[in-house]
CSV table of C-alpha atoms and ligand atoms in Angstrom, one decimal:
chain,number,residue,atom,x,y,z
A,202,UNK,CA,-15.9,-33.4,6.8
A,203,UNK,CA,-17.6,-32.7,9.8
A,204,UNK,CA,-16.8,-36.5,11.0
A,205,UNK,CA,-13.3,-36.3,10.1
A,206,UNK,CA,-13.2,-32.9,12.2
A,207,UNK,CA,-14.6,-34.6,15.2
A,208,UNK,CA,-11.7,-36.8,15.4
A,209,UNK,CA,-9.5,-33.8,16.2
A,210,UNK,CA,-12.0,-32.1,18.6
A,211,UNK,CA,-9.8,-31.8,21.9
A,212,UNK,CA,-6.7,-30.8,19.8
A,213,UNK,CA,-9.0,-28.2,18.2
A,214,UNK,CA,-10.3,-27.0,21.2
A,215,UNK,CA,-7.1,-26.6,23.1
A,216,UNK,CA,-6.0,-24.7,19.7
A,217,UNK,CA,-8.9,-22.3,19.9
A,218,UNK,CA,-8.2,-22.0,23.7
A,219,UNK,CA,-4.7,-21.3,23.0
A,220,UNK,CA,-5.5,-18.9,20.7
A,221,UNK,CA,-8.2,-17.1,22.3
A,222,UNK,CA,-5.9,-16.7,25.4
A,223,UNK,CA,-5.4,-13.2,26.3
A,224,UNK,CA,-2.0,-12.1,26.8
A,225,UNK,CA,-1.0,-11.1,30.1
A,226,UNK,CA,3.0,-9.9,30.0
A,227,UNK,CA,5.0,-7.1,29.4
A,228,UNK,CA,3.9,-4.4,27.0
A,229,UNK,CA,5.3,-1.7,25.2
A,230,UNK,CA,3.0,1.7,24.3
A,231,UNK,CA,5.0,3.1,21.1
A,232,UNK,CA,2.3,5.5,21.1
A,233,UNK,CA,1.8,7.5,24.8
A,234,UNK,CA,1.7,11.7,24.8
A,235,UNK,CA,3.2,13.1,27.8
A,236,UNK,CA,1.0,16.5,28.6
A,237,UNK,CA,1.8,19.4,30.7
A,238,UNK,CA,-0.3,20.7,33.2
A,239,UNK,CA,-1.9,23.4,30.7
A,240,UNK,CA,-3.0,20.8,28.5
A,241,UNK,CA,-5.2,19.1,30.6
A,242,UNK,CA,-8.6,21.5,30.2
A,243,UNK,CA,-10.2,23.0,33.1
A,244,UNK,CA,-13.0,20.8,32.6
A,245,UNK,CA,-13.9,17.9,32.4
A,246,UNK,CA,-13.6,16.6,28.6
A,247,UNK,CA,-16.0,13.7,27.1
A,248,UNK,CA,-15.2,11.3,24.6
A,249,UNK,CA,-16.5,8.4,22.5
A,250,UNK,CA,-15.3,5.6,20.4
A,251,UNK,CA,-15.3,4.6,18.0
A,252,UNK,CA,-14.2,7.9,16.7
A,253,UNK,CA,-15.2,7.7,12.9
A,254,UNK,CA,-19.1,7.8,14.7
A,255,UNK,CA,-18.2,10.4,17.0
A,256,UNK,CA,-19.7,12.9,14.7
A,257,UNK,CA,-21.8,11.1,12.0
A,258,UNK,CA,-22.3,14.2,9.8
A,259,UNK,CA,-22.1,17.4,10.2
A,260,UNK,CA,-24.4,20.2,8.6
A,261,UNK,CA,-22.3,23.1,7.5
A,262,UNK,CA,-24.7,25.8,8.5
A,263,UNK,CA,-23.5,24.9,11.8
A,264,UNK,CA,-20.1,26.3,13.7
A,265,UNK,CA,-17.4,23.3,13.7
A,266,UNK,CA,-16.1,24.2,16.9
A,267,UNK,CA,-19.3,24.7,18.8
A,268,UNK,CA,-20.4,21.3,17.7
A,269,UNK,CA,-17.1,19.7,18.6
A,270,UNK,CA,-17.1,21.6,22.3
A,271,UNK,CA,-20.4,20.2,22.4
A,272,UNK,CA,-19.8,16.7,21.7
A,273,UNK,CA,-16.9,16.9,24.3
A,274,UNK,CA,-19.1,18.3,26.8
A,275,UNK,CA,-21.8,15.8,26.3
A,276,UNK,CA,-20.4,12.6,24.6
A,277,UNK,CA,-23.1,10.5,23.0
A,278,UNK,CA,-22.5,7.3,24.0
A,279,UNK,CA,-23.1,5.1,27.1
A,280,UNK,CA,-20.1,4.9,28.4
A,281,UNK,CA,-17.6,8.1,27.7
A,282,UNK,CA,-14.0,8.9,28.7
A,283,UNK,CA,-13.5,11.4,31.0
A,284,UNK,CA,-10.1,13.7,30.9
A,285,UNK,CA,-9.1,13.6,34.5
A,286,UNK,CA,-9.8,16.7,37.0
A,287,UNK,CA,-6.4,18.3,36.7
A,288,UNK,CA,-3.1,17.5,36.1
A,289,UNK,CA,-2.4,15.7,39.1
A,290,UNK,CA,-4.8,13.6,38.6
A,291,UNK,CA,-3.7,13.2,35.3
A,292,UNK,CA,-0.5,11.8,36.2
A,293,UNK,CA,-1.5,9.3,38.9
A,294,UNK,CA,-4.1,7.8,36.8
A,295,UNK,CA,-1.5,7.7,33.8
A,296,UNK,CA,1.2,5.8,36.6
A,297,UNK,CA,-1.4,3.6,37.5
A,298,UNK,CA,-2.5,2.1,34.6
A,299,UNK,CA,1.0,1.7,33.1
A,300,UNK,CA,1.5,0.2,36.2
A,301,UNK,CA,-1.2,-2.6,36.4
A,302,UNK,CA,-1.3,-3.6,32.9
A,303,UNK,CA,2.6,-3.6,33.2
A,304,UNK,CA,3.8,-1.1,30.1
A,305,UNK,CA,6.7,0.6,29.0
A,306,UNK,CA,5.3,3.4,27.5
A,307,UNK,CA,7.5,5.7,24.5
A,308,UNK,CA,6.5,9.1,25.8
A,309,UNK,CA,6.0,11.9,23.4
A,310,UNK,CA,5.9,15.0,24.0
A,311,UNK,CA,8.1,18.6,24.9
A,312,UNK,CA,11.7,18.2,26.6
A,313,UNK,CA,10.2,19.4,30.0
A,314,UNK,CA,7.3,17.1,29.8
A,315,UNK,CA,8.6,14.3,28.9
A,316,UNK,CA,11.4,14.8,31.5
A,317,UNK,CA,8.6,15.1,34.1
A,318,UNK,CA,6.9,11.5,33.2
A,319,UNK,CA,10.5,9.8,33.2
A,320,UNK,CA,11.3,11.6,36.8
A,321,UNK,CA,7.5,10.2,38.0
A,322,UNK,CA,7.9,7.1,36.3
A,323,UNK,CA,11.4,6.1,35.9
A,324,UNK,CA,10.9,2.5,35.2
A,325,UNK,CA,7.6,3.0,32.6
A,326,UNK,CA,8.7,5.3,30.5
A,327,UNK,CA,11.2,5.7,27.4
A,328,UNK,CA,11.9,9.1,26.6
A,329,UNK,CA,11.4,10.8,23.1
A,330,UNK,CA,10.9,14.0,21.9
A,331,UNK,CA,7.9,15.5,19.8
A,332,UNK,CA,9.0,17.6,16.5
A,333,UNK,CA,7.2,19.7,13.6
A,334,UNK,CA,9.1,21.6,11.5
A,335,UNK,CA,8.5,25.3,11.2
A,336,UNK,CA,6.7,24.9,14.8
A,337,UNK,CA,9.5,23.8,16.7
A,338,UNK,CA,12.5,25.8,16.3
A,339,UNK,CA,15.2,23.7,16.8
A,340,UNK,CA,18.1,23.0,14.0
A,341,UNK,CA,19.5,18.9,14.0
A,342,UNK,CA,22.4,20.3,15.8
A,343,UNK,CA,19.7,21.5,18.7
A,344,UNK,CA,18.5,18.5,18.5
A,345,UNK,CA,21.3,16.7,19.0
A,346,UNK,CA,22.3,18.1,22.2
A,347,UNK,CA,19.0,17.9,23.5
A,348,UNK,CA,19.2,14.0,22.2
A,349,UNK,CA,22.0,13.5,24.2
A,350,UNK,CA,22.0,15.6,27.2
A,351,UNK,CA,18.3,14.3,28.1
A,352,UNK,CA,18.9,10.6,27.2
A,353,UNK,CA,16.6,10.8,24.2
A,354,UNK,CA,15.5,7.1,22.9
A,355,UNK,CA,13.0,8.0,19.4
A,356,UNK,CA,12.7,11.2,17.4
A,357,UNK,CA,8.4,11.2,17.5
A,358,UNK,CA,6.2,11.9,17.6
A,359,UNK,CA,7.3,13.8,14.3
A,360,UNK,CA,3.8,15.4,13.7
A,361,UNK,CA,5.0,17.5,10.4
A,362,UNK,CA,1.3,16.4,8.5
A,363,UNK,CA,-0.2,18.8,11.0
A,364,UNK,CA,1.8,21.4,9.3
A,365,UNK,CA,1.3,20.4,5.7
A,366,UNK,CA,4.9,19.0,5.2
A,367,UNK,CA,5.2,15.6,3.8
A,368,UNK,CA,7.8,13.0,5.2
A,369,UNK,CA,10.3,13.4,2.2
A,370,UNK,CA,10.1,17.5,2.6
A,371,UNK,CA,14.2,18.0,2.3
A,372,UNK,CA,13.5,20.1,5.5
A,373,UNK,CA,13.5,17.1,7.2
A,374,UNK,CA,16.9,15.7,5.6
A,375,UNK,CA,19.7,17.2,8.7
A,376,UNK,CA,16.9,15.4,11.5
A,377,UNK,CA,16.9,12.5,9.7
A,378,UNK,CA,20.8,12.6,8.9
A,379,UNK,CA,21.0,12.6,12.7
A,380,UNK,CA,18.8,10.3,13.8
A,381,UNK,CA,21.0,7.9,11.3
A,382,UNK,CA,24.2,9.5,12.7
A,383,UNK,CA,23.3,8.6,16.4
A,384,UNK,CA,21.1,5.7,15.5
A,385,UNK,CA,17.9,6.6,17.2
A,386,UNK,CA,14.6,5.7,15.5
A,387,UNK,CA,12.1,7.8,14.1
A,388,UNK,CA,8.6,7.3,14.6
A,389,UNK,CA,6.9,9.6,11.8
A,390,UNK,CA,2.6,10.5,12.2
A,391,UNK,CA,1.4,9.5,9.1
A,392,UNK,CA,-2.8,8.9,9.4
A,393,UNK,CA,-6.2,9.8,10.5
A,394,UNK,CA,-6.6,13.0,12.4
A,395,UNK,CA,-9.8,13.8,14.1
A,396,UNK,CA,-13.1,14.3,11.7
A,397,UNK,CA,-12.6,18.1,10.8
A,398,UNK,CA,-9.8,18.8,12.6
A,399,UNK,CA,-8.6,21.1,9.8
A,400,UNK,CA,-11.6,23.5,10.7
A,401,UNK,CA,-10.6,23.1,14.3
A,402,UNK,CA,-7.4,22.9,15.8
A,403,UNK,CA,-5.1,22.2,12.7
A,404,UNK,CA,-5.6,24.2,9.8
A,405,UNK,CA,-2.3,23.1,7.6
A,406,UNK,CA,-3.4,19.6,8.1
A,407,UNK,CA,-3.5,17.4,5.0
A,408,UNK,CA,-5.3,14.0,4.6
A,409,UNK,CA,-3.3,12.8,1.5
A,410,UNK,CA,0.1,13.4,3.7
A,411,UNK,CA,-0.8,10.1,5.0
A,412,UNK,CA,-0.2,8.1,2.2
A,413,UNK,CA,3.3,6.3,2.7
A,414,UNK,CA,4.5,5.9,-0.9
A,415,UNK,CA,6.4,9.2,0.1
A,416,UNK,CA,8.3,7.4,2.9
A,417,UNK,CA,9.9,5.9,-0.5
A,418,UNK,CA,11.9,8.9,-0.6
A,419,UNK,CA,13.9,9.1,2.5
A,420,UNK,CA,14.6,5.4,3.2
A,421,UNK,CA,16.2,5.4,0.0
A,422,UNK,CA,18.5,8.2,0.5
A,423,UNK,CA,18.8,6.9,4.3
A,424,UNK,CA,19.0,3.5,4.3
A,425,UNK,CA,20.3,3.2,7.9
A,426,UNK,CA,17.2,5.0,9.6
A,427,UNK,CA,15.1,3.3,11.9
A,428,UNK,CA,11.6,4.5,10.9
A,429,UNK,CA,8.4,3.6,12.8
A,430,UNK,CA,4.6,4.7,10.8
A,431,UNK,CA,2.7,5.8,13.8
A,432,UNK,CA,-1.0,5.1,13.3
A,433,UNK,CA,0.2,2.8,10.3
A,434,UNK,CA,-0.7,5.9,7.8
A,435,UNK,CA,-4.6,4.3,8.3
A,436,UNK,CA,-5.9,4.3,5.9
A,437,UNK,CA,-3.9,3.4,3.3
A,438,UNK,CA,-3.5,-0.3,3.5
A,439,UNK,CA,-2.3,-1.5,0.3
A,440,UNK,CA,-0.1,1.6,0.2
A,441,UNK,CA,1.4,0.1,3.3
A,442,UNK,CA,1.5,-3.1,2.1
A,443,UNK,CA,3.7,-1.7,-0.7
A,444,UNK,CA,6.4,-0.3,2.2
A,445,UNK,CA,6.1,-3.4,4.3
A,446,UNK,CA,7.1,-5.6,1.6
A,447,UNK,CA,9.9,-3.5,-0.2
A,448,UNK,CA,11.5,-2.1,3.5
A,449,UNK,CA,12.1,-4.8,5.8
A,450,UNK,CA,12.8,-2.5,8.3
A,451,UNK,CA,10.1,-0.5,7.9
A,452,UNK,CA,7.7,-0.7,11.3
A,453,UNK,CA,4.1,0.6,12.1
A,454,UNK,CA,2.4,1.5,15.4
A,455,UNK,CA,-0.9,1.3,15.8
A,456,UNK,CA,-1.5,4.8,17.4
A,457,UNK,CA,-4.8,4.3,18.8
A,458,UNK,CA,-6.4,3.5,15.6
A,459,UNK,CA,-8.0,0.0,17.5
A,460,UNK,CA,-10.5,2.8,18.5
A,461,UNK,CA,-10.7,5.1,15.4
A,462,UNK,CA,-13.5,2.6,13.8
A,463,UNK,CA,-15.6,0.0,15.0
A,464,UNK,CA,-13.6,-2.7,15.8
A,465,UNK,CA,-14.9,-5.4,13.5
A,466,UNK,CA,-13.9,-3.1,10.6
A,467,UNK,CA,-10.4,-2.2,12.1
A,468,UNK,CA,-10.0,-6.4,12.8
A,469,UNK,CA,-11.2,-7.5,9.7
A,470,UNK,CA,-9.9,-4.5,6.7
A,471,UNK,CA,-7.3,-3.1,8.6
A,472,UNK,CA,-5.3,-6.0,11.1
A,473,UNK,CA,-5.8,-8.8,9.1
A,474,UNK,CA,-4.5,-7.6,5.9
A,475,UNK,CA,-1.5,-6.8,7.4
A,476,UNK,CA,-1.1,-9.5,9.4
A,477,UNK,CA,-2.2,-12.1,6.7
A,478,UNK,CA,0.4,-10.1,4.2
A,479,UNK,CA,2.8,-11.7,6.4
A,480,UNK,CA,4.0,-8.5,8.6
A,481,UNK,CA,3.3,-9.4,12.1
A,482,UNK,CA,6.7,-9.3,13.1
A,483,UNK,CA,6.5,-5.2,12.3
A,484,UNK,CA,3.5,-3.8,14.0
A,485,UNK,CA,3.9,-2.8,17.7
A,486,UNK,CA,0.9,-1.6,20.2
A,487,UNK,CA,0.9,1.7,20.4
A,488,UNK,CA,-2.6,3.7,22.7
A,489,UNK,CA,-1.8,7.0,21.4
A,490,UNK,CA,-3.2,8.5,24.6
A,491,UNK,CA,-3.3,11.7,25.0
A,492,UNK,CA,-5.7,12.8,28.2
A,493,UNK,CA,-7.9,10.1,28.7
A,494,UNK,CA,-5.3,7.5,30.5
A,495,UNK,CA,-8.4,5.0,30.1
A,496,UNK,CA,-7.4,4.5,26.4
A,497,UNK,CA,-4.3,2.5,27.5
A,498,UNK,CA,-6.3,-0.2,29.0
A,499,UNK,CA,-8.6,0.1,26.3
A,500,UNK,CA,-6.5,-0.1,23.5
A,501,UNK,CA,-5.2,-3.2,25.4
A,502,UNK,CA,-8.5,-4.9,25.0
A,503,UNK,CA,-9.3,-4.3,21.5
A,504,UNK,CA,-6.0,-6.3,21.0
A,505,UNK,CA,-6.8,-9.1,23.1
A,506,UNK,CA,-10.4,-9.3,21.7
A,507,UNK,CA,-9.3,-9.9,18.3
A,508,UNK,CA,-10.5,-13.1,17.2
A,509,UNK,CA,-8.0,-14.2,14.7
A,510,UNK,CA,-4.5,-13.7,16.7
A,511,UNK,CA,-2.5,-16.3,18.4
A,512,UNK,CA,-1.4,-15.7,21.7
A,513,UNK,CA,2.4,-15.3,20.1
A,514,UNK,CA,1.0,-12.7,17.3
A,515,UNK,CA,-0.5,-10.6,20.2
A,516,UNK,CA,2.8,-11.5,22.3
A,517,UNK,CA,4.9,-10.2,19.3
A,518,UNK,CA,2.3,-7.0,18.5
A,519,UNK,CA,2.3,-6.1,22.6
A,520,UNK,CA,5.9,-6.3,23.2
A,521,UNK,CA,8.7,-8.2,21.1
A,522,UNK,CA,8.3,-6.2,17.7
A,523,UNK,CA,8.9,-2.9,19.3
A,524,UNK,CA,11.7,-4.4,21.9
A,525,UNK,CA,13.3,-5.5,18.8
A,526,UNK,CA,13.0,-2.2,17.1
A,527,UNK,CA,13.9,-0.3,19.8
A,528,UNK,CA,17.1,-2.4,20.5
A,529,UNK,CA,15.7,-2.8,24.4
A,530,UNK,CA,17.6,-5.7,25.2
A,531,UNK,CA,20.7,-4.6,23.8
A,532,UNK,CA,20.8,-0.8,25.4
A,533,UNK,CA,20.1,-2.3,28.5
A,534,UNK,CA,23.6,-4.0,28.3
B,292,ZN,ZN1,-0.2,11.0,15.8
């Protein structure tokens, strides 16, 4: 075997070169939050990935929130992110790397921030609009104005498992209705918050919300929508599998979960199977950063790095998937 293999050894090395080569061109984030200034905290916020380490127990005589403020104030690892200074410095470190790894970013957030990022970075960003039902008061017709009047690309990031509302709650029917009316896609959170966040910063949040059997529901009854999984509904794999297979035009972002385990697991139990299942033509990059603009280039690298992706998988992951969804070439028109 090992003679027959040696027959082949340039073509196989210029086939692992090829493979191995990382990819350089145009990317889409499907996954960027667009803060305002009074999110960005007044100092300086730490963080370490992978996150499912961040805190590696927790002992319940303890106070959750003094030991999360604690591990923000003094990450343990070697090499934290920092949240910038202040808002300003947000947003020039934000431009810049969208910038100089050359993205077109989805940005989620409110109306007014969103508008911001588009009228700072006009040609990196696509704007959407962030909705939770019950927290955001604003009925589909709202929504439809808004849609219009503020050029409006994506309904998401549609973060109703914060709330305790699953994707096929019928409060959801007159958005969805909508989005179908005005075909505009949907890009629904369905996935890992942070460790504990229900004792934190979320209370109605529900971990079994992310499984995406109860997408079932609402393609169903709208078969036209354009629906996006943000964070893939990690980590329900086979679940997903499920979706993929029966709803072609089902598609997933992978919202930052590159850095929500160690990357051999997220590689190997996560990417592969989906990849190998034959749905590499449906995941899109996605950063999901939210004030540490180093996660973009990050994210970046933990796609490049993966050993088992062509150069046209990671071209298709980085940028044609989501142009394709999106309907980029075609709106441009
Ligand atoms: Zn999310």
């Amino acid at each position: 075997m090992i003679i027959l293999f040696g027959c082949n050894n340039d073509e196989a090395r210029q086939k692992a070169s090829l493979e191995s080569e990382t990819y350089e061109g145009p990317i889409i984030d499907m996954h960027l939050h667009a803060d305002g200034k009074d999110d960005i905290p007044p100092v300086k916020m730490g963080f370490c990935t992978p996150v499912s380490t961040m805190l590696p127990y927790y002992d319940t005589r303890q106070d959750f929130n003094d030991v999360w403020d604690d591990l923000f104030a003094n990450p343990r690892c070697d090499n934290p992110f920092w949240s910038p200074k202040n808002y300003e410095d947000y947003i020039n470190q934000v431009e810049s790397k969208l910038t100089k790894n050359k993205v077109i970013a989805v940005a989620s957030g409110s109306i007014e921030n969103v508008r911001v990022f588009k009228s700072i970075m006009p040609n990196n960003i696509i704007s959407g609009i962030q909705f939770r039902v019950g927290r955001d008061s604003i009925s589909a017709e709202q929504m439809r104005t808004l849609i219009l009047e503020n050029d409006i690309k994506i309904i998401g990031e549609i973060s109703n498992q914060y709330g305790n509302i699953a994707p096929n709650d019928p409060r959801m029917f007159p958005y969805y209705k909508l989005a179908e009316e005005l075909d505009i896609p949907v890009a629904i959170h369905l996935g890992s918050g942070l460790p504990g966040i229900m004792y934190y910063w979320e209370p109605e949040y529900r971990a079994k919300l992310s499984n995406p059997l109860a997408l079932e529901d609402v393609l169903r009854k709208f078969p036209k929508l354009r629906v996006s999984i943000m964070h893939y509904a990690d980590p329900f794999i086979d679940e997903l599998i499920t979706m993929l297979y029966h709803y072609p035009q089902l598609y997933i972002d992978l919202g930052g979960i590159q850095w929500n385990y160690p990357k051999e697991y997220f590689y190997e139990y996560h990417l592969k199977k989906i990849i190998s299942a034959g749905f590499g033509k449906r995941i899109m990059f996605g950063s999901d950063m939210i004030i540490w603009p180093d996660f973009i280039s990050h994210s970046i690298e933990i796609i490049n790095e993966t050993p088992f992706l062509s150069y046209e998988q990671k071209a298709d992951i980085f940028y044609n998937n989501a142009a394709r969804f999106l309907r980029l070439e075609e709106n441009e028109k």
